[in-house]
């Protein structure tokens, strides 16, 4: 089977590069023109969103190897291509390292005069912070490398030992990735607030990354499902399964977000409550309502309808909406930490959107470059072989 480079969606590779360059230029002009710290703070927002897609893709890829099922076959190559961009995500972390003192309160020289920061300094210091991130990036990249390499070798040799090795690696790797995402949620986002803490924040970050990755893969599948070889296998049951999985992650995101809010509000501890006060005052209060409506209620009720999940176009609309709301969610979580003392929405700056546009464009350019070198389907899968030979009726829709 030849590569996927002839499909229409790959014509967007160069435009994605152009959009990415424009976004980075706008970020540099707006972020470095006045307060240089604005560049690094905006970069963090874009980085958190973009990094969540390949990291979440690695978790979903291992979940698919462990559970099987037809839901993951059509998006497996998309997941693998996203995972292969993890080394590039590691390079995108460099500006955060350079701008640590502009982003995190614990990285400034005067931390020793703050009792709270001094108490955390054994864990939150630049050297250990960079070392943890580097360790997890390398480990995640190696896990992804071996999983994809074994998959190609299995396709060539059909050696069952390779399939077993993938499942064993996934069983251990999934726990390791979940642990790593928990640490990164604490390091990259929670530590922006000098005194705030939450035991639910790690799982919220994990669910958000998985949802971002899943919605992105659904959008790619919708864009390619009419073209071969995907057209020979795509059917309503596959999209329904993916829609049900999107529904599950949407509900889990709302569960973790509401649980975090309810427990903090009820406990009324002074170190915890200001976090939500800053995100419910002024303009941020409207953003919180926006998240409630369009990150949960609307997608939830739409994904309850089988007619929407069975149709690629309507499912793609829901996936696109959720991707947009993932960006809004990260802005709502991160940006008030920088401007908690200012009247809102004056704390928001357009460079945050420029950073998202720039990094997302560059990442999508790299993603398409990886994806177009591989077949869009794992042709050794029994269900794919049956579908391509015209035996769809023998397949279960799950």
CSV table of C-alpha atoms in Angstrom, one decimal:
chain,number,residue,atom,x,y,z
A,1,UNK,CA,0.0,0.0,0.0
A,2,UNK,CA,1.4,3.4,-1.0
A,3,UNK,CA,1.7,6.3,1.2
A,4,UNK,CA,-1.0,8.8,1.9
A,5,UNK,CA,0.5,11.8,0.3
A,6,UNK,CA,-2.0,12.1,-2.6
A,7,UNK,CA,-5.0,12.9,-0.4
A,8,UNK,CA,-6.6,16.3,-0.5
A,9,UNK,CA,-6.0,17.1,3.1
A,10,UNK,CA,-2.3,17.1,2.6
A,11,UNK,CA,-2.6,20.2,0.4
A,12,UNK,CA,-3.0,22.1,3.7
A,13,UNK,CA,0.5,21.3,4.8
A,14,UNK,CA,2.1,24.4,3.2
A,15,UNK,CA,-0.8,26.7,4.3
A,16,UNK,CA,-0.4,25.3,7.9
A,17,UNK,CA,3.3,26.3,7.8
A,18,UNK,CA,2.4,29.8,6.6
A,19,UNK,CA,-0.2,30.2,9.3
A,20,UNK,CA,2.3,29.0,11.9
A,21,UNK,CA,5.0,31.4,10.7
A,22,UNK,CA,2.5,34.3,10.7
A,23,UNK,CA,1.4,33.4,14.3
A,24,UNK,CA,4.9,33.2,15.6
A,25,UNK,CA,5.8,36.6,14.0
A,26,UNK,CA,2.7,38.2,15.5
A,27,UNK,CA,3.6,36.7,18.8
A,28,UNK,CA,7.1,38.0,18.6
A,29,UNK,CA,5.9,41.5,17.6
A,30,UNK,CA,3.3,41.7,20.3
A,31,UNK,CA,5.2,39.8,23.0
A,32,UNK,CA,8.7,41.2,22.6
A,33,UNK,CA,7.7,44.7,21.6
A,34,UNK,CA,6.9,45.8,25.2
A,35,UNK,CA,6.9,43.5,28.1
A,36,UNK,CA,9.2,40.6,27.0
A,37,UNK,CA,7.5,38.4,29.6
A,38,UNK,CA,4.3,38.5,27.6
A,39,UNK,CA,6.0,36.5,24.8
A,40,UNK,CA,6.9,33.6,27.2
A,41,UNK,CA,3.5,33.6,29.0
A,42,UNK,CA,1.7,33.5,25.6
A,43,UNK,CA,4.1,30.7,24.4
A,44,UNK,CA,3.1,28.7,27.5
A,45,UNK,CA,-0.6,28.8,26.6
A,46,UNK,CA,0.1,27.7,23.0
A,47,UNK,CA,2.5,25.0,24.1
A,48,UNK,CA,0.1,23.5,26.7
A,49,UNK,CA,-2.6,23.2,24.1
A,50,UNK,CA,-0.4,21.8,21.3
A,51,UNK,CA,1.6,19.4,23.5
A,52,UNK,CA,-1.7,17.9,24.8
A,53,UNK,CA,-2.5,16.4,21.4
A,54,UNK,CA,0.6,14.1,20.9
A,55,UNK,CA,0.7,13.3,24.6
A,56,UNK,CA,-3.0,12.4,24.6
A,57,UNK,CA,-2.5,10.5,21.3
A,58,UNK,CA,0.1,8.3,23.0
A,59,UNK,CA,-2.3,7.5,25.8
A,60,UNK,CA,-5.1,6.7,23.3
A,61,UNK,CA,-2.7,4.6,21.2
A,62,UNK,CA,-1.8,2.4,24.1
A,63,UNK,CA,-5.4,2.2,25.2
A,64,UNK,CA,-6.3,0.9,21.8
A,65,UNK,CA,-3.6,-1.8,21.9
A,66,UNK,CA,-4.8,-2.9,25.3
A,67,UNK,CA,-8.6,-3.0,24.6
A,68,UNK,CA,-8.7,-3.7,20.8
A,69,UNK,CA,-11.9,-2.9,19.1
A,70,UNK,CA,-12.6,-1.4,15.7
A,71,UNK,CA,-12.9,2.1,17.1
A,72,UNK,CA,-9.2,2.6,17.0
A,73,UNK,CA,-8.3,1.1,13.6
A,74,UNK,CA,-9.2,4.0,11.4
A,75,UNK,CA,-7.4,6.6,13.7
A,76,UNK,CA,-4.4,4.5,14.6
A,77,UNK,CA,-2.1,6.0,11.9
A,78,UNK,CA,-3.2,9.5,13.0
A,79,UNK,CA,-2.4,8.6,16.6
A,80,UNK,CA,1.0,7.2,15.6
A,81,UNK,CA,1.8,10.3,13.4
A,82,UNK,CA,1.0,12.6,16.3
A,83,UNK,CA,3.1,10.5,18.7
A,84,UNK,CA,6.1,10.8,16.4
A,85,UNK,CA,6.0,14.6,16.8
A,86,UNK,CA,6.9,14.4,20.5
A,87,UNK,CA,10.6,15.2,19.9
A,88,UNK,CA,9.4,18.5,18.2
A,89,UNK,CA,7.2,19.2,21.3
A,90,UNK,CA,10.4,18.8,23.4
A,91,UNK,CA,12.1,21.5,21.2
A,92,UNK,CA,9.1,23.8,21.7
A,93,UNK,CA,9.7,23.6,25.4
A,94,UNK,CA,13.0,25.5,25.1
A,95,UNK,CA,11.4,29.0,25.1
A,96,UNK,CA,9.7,28.1,28.3
A,97,UNK,CA,13.0,27.1,29.8
A,98,UNK,CA,14.5,30.5,28.7
A,99,UNK,CA,11.6,32.5,30.1
A,100,UNK,CA,11.1,30.6,33.4
A,101,UNK,CA,11.5,33.8,35.4
A,102,UNK,CA,8.9,35.6,33.4
A,103,UNK,CA,6.3,32.8,33.9
A,104,UNK,CA,6.7,31.1,37.3
A,105,UNK,CA,6.8,32.8,40.7
A,106,UNK,CA,9.1,30.2,42.1
A,107,UNK,CA,11.8,30.8,39.4
A,108,UNK,CA,12.5,34.5,40.4
A,109,UNK,CA,15.6,35.2,42.6
A,110,UNK,CA,13.5,36.6,45.5
A,111,UNK,CA,11.7,33.3,46.2
A,112,UNK,CA,13.5,32.8,49.5
A,113,UNK,CA,11.7,35.8,50.9
A,114,UNK,CA,8.3,34.1,50.4
A,115,UNK,CA,7.5,31.4,53.0
A,116,UNK,CA,5.2,29.4,50.7
A,117,UNK,CA,7.7,29.4,47.8
A,118,UNK,CA,10.6,28.5,50.1
A,119,UNK,CA,8.6,25.6,51.4
A,120,UNK,CA,8.2,24.3,47.8
A,121,UNK,CA,11.7,25.1,46.5
A,122,UNK,CA,13.1,21.6,47.0
A,123,UNK,CA,10.6,20.4,44.2
A,124,UNK,CA,10.0,23.7,42.3
A,125,UNK,CA,13.4,24.8,41.2
A,126,UNK,CA,14.6,25.4,37.6
A,127,UNK,CA,17.0,22.5,37.5
A,128,UNK,CA,14.6,19.8,38.8
A,129,UNK,CA,11.8,21.3,36.8
A,130,UNK,CA,13.7,21.0,33.5
A,131,UNK,CA,15.1,17.6,34.4
A,132,UNK,CA,11.6,16.2,35.1
A,133,UNK,CA,10.3,17.6,31.8
A,134,UNK,CA,13.2,16.2,29.8
A,135,UNK,CA,12.9,12.8,31.5
A,136,UNK,CA,9.2,12.4,30.6
A,137,UNK,CA,9.7,13.8,27.1
A,138,UNK,CA,12.4,11.3,26.3
A,139,UNK,CA,10.5,8.4,28.0
A,140,UNK,CA,7.3,9.2,26.1
A,141,UNK,CA,9.2,9.5,22.8
A,142,UNK,CA,10.9,6.1,23.4
A,143,UNK,CA,7.6,4.4,24.2
A,144,UNK,CA,6.1,5.9,21.0
A,145,UNK,CA,9.1,4.8,19.0
A,146,UNK,CA,9.0,1.2,20.1
A,147,UNK,CA,5.2,0.9,19.7
A,148,UNK,CA,5.3,2.2,16.1
A,149,UNK,CA,8.4,0.3,15.2
A,150,UNK,CA,6.9,-3.0,16.4
A,151,UNK,CA,3.7,-2.2,14.6
A,152,UNK,CA,5.6,-1.9,11.3
A,153,UNK,CA,7.6,-5.1,11.9
A,154,UNK,CA,4.4,-6.9,12.8
A,155,UNK,CA,2.9,-5.8,9.5
A,156,UNK,CA,5.9,-7.3,7.7
A,157,UNK,CA,6.4,-10.5,9.7
A,158,UNK,CA,3.0,-11.2,11.4
A,159,UNK,CA,5.0,-12.4,14.4
A,160,UNK,CA,2.6,-12.7,17.3
A,161,UNK,CA,5.3,-12.0,19.8
A,162,UNK,CA,5.5,-8.4,18.6
A,163,UNK,CA,1.7,-7.9,19.2
A,164,UNK,CA,2.3,-9.3,22.7
A,165,UNK,CA,5.2,-6.9,23.3
A,166,UNK,CA,3.0,-4.0,22.2
A,167,UNK,CA,0.3,-4.9,24.7
A,168,UNK,CA,2.9,-5.4,27.5
A,169,UNK,CA,4.5,-2.0,26.7
A,170,UNK,CA,1.0,-0.4,26.6
A,171,UNK,CA,0.0,-1.9,30.0
A,172,UNK,CA,3.1,-0.4,31.7
A,173,UNK,CA,3.3,2.7,29.5
A,174,UNK,CA,-0.3,3.8,30.0
A,175,UNK,CA,0.3,4.0,33.8
A,176,UNK,CA,3.6,5.8,33.2
A,177,UNK,CA,2.1,8.4,30.8
A,178,UNK,CA,-0.7,9.0,33.3
A,179,UNK,CA,1.8,9.6,36.0
A,180,UNK,CA,3.9,11.8,33.8
A,181,UNK,CA,0.9,13.9,32.8
A,182,UNK,CA,0.0,14.4,36.4
A,183,UNK,CA,3.5,15.7,37.2
A,184,UNK,CA,3.4,17.9,34.1
A,185,UNK,CA,0.0,19.3,35.2
A,186,UNK,CA,1.5,20.3,38.5
A,187,UNK,CA,4.7,21.6,37.0
A,188,UNK,CA,3.5,23.5,34.0
A,189,UNK,CA,0.1,24.8,35.2
A,190,UNK,CA,-0.6,24.4,38.9
A,191,UNK,CA,2.7,26.0,39.9
A,192,UNK,CA,1.7,29.2,38.3
A,193,UNK,CA,-0.3,29.8,41.4
A,194,UNK,CA,2.1,30.2,44.4
A,195,UNK,CA,-0.2,28.8,47.0
A,196,UNK,CA,-3.0,27.0,45.2
A,197,UNK,CA,-3.3,23.2,45.0
A,198,UNK,CA,-5.8,20.6,43.9
A,199,UNK,CA,-5.8,16.8,44.0
A,200,UNK,CA,-8.2,16.7,41.0
A,201,UNK,CA,-6.0,18.8,38.7
A,202,UNK,CA,-3.9,16.0,37.4
A,203,UNK,CA,-6.8,13.9,36.2
A,204,UNK,CA,-8.5,16.9,34.7
A,205,UNK,CA,-5.3,17.5,32.6
A,206,UNK,CA,-5.2,13.9,31.6
A,207,UNK,CA,-8.8,13.8,30.4
A,208,UNK,CA,-8.4,17.1,28.6
A,209,UNK,CA,-5.4,15.8,26.7
A,210,UNK,CA,-7.2,12.6,25.7
A,211,UNK,CA,-10.2,14.6,24.6
A,212,UNK,CA,-8.1,17.0,22.5
A,213,UNK,CA,-6.3,14.1,20.8
A,214,UNK,CA,-9.5,12.2,20.1
A,215,UNK,CA,-11.3,15.2,18.7
A,216,UNK,CA,-8.3,16.0,16.5
A,217,UNK,CA,-8.2,12.4,15.1
A,218,UNK,CA,-12.0,12.5,14.5
A,219,UNK,CA,-11.5,15.7,12.4
A,220,UNK,CA,-8.7,14.0,10.4
A,221,UNK,CA,-10.9,11.0,9.9
A,222,UNK,CA,-13.8,13.1,8.7
A,223,UNK,CA,-11.6,14.9,6.3
A,224,UNK,CA,-10.3,11.6,4.8
A,225,UNK,CA,-13.1,9.2,5.2
A,226,UNK,CA,-14.3,9.5,1.5
A,227,UNK,CA,-10.9,8.6,0.1
A,228,UNK,CA,-9.4,5.2,-0.2
A,229,UNK,CA,-8.4,3.1,1.6
A,230,UNK,CA,-10.5,4.6,4.4
A,231,UNK,CA,-13.7,4.8,2.3
A,232,UNK,CA,-13.7,1.0,2.0
A,233,UNK,CA,-13.9,0.6,5.8
A,234,UNK,CA,-15.5,3.8,7.2
A,235,UNK,CA,-19.1,3.1,8.2
A,236,UNK,CA,-21.6,4.6,10.7
A,237,UNK,CA,-20.7,2.1,13.4
A,238,UNK,CA,-17.1,3.3,13.5
A,239,UNK,CA,-18.1,7.0,13.8
A,240,UNK,CA,-20.7,6.0,16.4
A,241,UNK,CA,-18.0,4.3,18.5
A,242,UNK,CA,-15.8,7.4,18.3
A,243,UNK,CA,-18.7,9.6,19.2
A,244,UNK,CA,-19.5,7.5,22.2
A,245,UNK,CA,-15.9,7.8,23.3
A,246,UNK,CA,-16.0,11.6,22.8
A,247,UNK,CA,-19.2,11.6,25.0
A,248,UNK,CA,-17.4,9.6,27.7
A,249,UNK,CA,-14.4,12.0,27.8
A,250,UNK,CA,-16.7,15.0,27.7
A,251,UNK,CA,-18.7,13.7,30.7
A,252,UNK,CA,-15.5,12.8,32.6
A,253,UNK,CA,-14.1,16.3,31.9
A,254,UNK,CA,-17.2,17.8,33.4
A,255,UNK,CA,-17.2,15.4,36.3
A,256,UNK,CA,-13.6,16.3,37.3
A,257,UNK,CA,-14.1,20.1,36.8
A,258,UNK,CA,-17.3,20.1,38.8
A,259,UNK,CA,-15.8,17.9,41.6
A,260,UNK,CA,-12.8,20.2,41.9
A,261,UNK,CA,-15.0,23.3,42.0
A,262,UNK,CA,-17.5,21.8,44.5
A,263,UNK,CA,-14.8,20.5,46.9
A,264,UNK,CA,-12.8,23.7,46.9
A,265,UNK,CA,-15.8,25.9,47.3
A,266,UNK,CA,-17.3,23.8,50.1
A,267,UNK,CA,-14.0,23.5,52.0
A,268,UNK,CA,-13.5,27.3,51.8
A,269,UNK,CA,-9.8,27.2,52.4
A,270,UNK,CA,-8.1,30.5,51.8
A,271,UNK,CA,-5.3,28.9,49.8
A,272,UNK,CA,-7.7,27.3,47.4
A,273,UNK,CA,-10.8,29.6,46.9
A,274,UNK,CA,-9.0,32.5,45.3
A,275,UNK,CA,-8.2,30.3,42.3
A,276,UNK,CA,-11.9,30.2,41.3
A,277,UNK,CA,-12.6,33.8,42.5
A,278,UNK,CA,-10.1,35.1,39.9
A,279,UNK,CA,-11.8,33.0,37.2
A,280,UNK,CA,-15.4,34.1,38.1
A,281,UNK,CA,-14.8,37.9,38.3
A,282,UNK,CA,-15.3,40.3,35.4
A,283,UNK,CA,-14.8,38.9,31.9
A,284,UNK,CA,-13.6,35.6,33.1
A,285,UNK,CA,-17.0,34.9,34.6
A,286,UNK,CA,-18.5,35.0,31.1
A,287,UNK,CA,-15.8,32.7,29.9
A,288,UNK,CA,-16.7,30.2,32.6
A,289,UNK,CA,-20.3,30.2,31.5
A,290,UNK,CA,-19.1,29.8,27.9
A,291,UNK,CA,-17.2,26.7,28.9
A,292,UNK,CA,-20.2,25.3,30.7
A,293,UNK,CA,-22.4,25.7,27.7
A,294,UNK,CA,-20.2,24.8,24.8
A,295,UNK,CA,-17.6,22.5,26.4
A,296,UNK,CA,-20.2,20.3,28.1
A,297,UNK,CA,-24.0,20.9,27.7
A,298,UNK,CA,-24.1,21.4,23.9
A,299,UNK,CA,-21.6,18.6,23.0
A,300,UNK,CA,-23.2,16.3,25.6
A,301,UNK,CA,-26.7,16.6,24.2
A,302,UNK,CA,-25.5,16.4,20.6
A,303,UNK,CA,-23.5,13.3,21.3
A,304,UNK,CA,-26.5,11.6,22.9
A,305,UNK,CA,-28.1,11.6,19.4
A,306,UNK,CA,-27.3,8.6,17.3
A,307,UNK,CA,-28.0,10.5,14.1
A,308,UNK,CA,-25.3,13.0,14.9
A,309,UNK,CA,-22.7,10.3,15.8
A,310,UNK,CA,-23.4,8.2,12.7
A,311,UNK,CA,-22.8,11.1,10.3
A,312,UNK,CA,-19.1,12.1,9.8
A,313,UNK,CA,-20.1,15.8,9.0
A,314,UNK,CA,-22.1,16.4,12.2
A,315,UNK,CA,-19.6,14.4,14.3
A,316,UNK,CA,-16.8,16.6,12.9
A,317,UNK,CA,-18.7,19.7,13.9
A,318,UNK,CA,-18.9,18.5,17.5
A,319,UNK,CA,-15.2,17.6,17.4
A,320,UNK,CA,-14.3,21.0,16.0
A,321,UNK,CA,-16.3,22.7,18.7
A,322,UNK,CA,-14.6,20.7,21.4
A,323,UNK,CA,-11.2,21.5,20.0
A,324,UNK,CA,-12.0,25.3,20.1
A,325,UNK,CA,-13.3,24.9,23.7
A,326,UNK,CA,-10.1,23.1,24.7
A,327,UNK,CA,-8.2,26.2,23.7
A,328,UNK,CA,-10.7,28.4,25.7
A,329,UNK,CA,-10.3,26.1,28.7
A,330,UNK,CA,-6.5,26.4,28.8
A,331,UNK,CA,-6.7,30.2,28.4
A,332,UNK,CA,-9.3,30.3,31.3
A,333,UNK,CA,-7.1,28.1,33.5
A,334,UNK,CA,-3.7,29.7,32.7
A,335,UNK,CA,-4.1,33.4,31.9
A,336,UNK,CA,-5.8,34.6,35.2
A,337,UNK,CA,-2.7,33.3,37.0
A,338,UNK,CA,-0.7,36.0,35.3
A,339,UNK,CA,-3.2,38.8,35.9
A,340,UNK,CA,-5.1,37.9,39.1
A,341,UNK,CA,-4.6,41.4,40.4
A,342,UNK,CA,-6.0,43.2,37.4
A,343,UNK,CA,-9.6,44.0,36.4
A,344,UNK,CA,-10.8,41.6,33.8
A,345,UNK,CA,-10.9,41.2,30.9
A,346,UNK,CA,-7.9,43.6,30.7
A,347,UNK,CA,-5.6,40.7,31.7
A,348,UNK,CA,-6.2,39.0,28.4
A,349,UNK,CA,-3.8,39.8,25.5
A,350,UNK,CA,-4.2,38.9,21.9
A,351,UNK,CA,-0.8,37.3,21.8
A,352,UNK,CA,-2.3,34.2,23.6
A,353,UNK,CA,-4.3,33.5,20.4
A,354,UNK,CA,-1.3,34.3,18.2
A,355,UNK,CA,0.8,31.7,20.2
A,356,UNK,CA,-1.9,29.1,19.7
A,357,UNK,CA,-2.2,29.8,16.0
A,358,UNK,CA,1.6,29.8,15.5
A,359,UNK,CA,2.4,26.6,17.4
A,360,UNK,CA,-0.7,24.8,16.1
A,361,UNK,CA,0.1,25.7,12.5
A,362,UNK,CA,3.8,24.5,12.8
A,363,UNK,CA,2.8,21.4,14.6
A,364,UNK,CA,0.1,20.5,12.0
A,365,UNK,CA,2.7,21.0,9.3
A,366,UNK,CA,5.0,18.5,11.0
A,367,UNK,CA,2.1,16.1,11.6
A,368,UNK,CA,1.0,16.0,8.0
A,369,UNK,CA,4.6,15.5,7.0
A,370,UNK,CA,4.8,12.4,9.1
A,371,UNK,CA,1.3,11.1,8.2
A,372,UNK,CA,1.7,11.3,4.4
A,373,UNK,CA,4.7,8.9,4.5
A,374,UNK,CA,2.6,6.0,5.8
A,375,UNK,CA,-0.5,4.1,4.7
A,376,UNK,CA,-3.6,5.4,6.3
A,377,UNK,CA,-4.7,2.0,7.5
A,378,UNK,CA,-3.0,-0.9,9.3
A,379,UNK,CA,-3.6,-3.3,6.4
A,380,UNK,CA,-2.8,-6.4,8.5
A,381,UNK,CA,-5.8,-6.0,10.7
A,382,UNK,CA,-8.4,-8.8,10.1
A,383,UNK,CA,-11.3,-6.4,10.1
A,384,UNK,CA,-9.6,-4.1,7.5
A,385,UNK,CA,-8.9,-7.1,5.3
A,386,UNK,CA,-12.5,-8.2,5.5
A,387,UNK,CA,-13.8,-4.8,4.8
A,388,UNK,CA,-11.6,-4.3,1.8
A,389,UNK,CA,-12.6,-7.7,0.4
A,390,UNK,CA,-16.2,-6.8,0.5
A,391,UNK,CA,-17.2,-8.7,3.6
A,392,UNK,CA,-18.6,-5.8,5.7
A,393,UNK,CA,-21.6,-7.8,6.6
A,394,UNK,CA,-19.5,-10.2,8.6
A,395,UNK,CA,-18.1,-7.5,10.8
A,396,UNK,CA,-19.7,-6.5,14.1
A,397,UNK,CA,-20.5,-2.9,14.5
A,398,UNK,CA,-19.8,-3.1,18.3
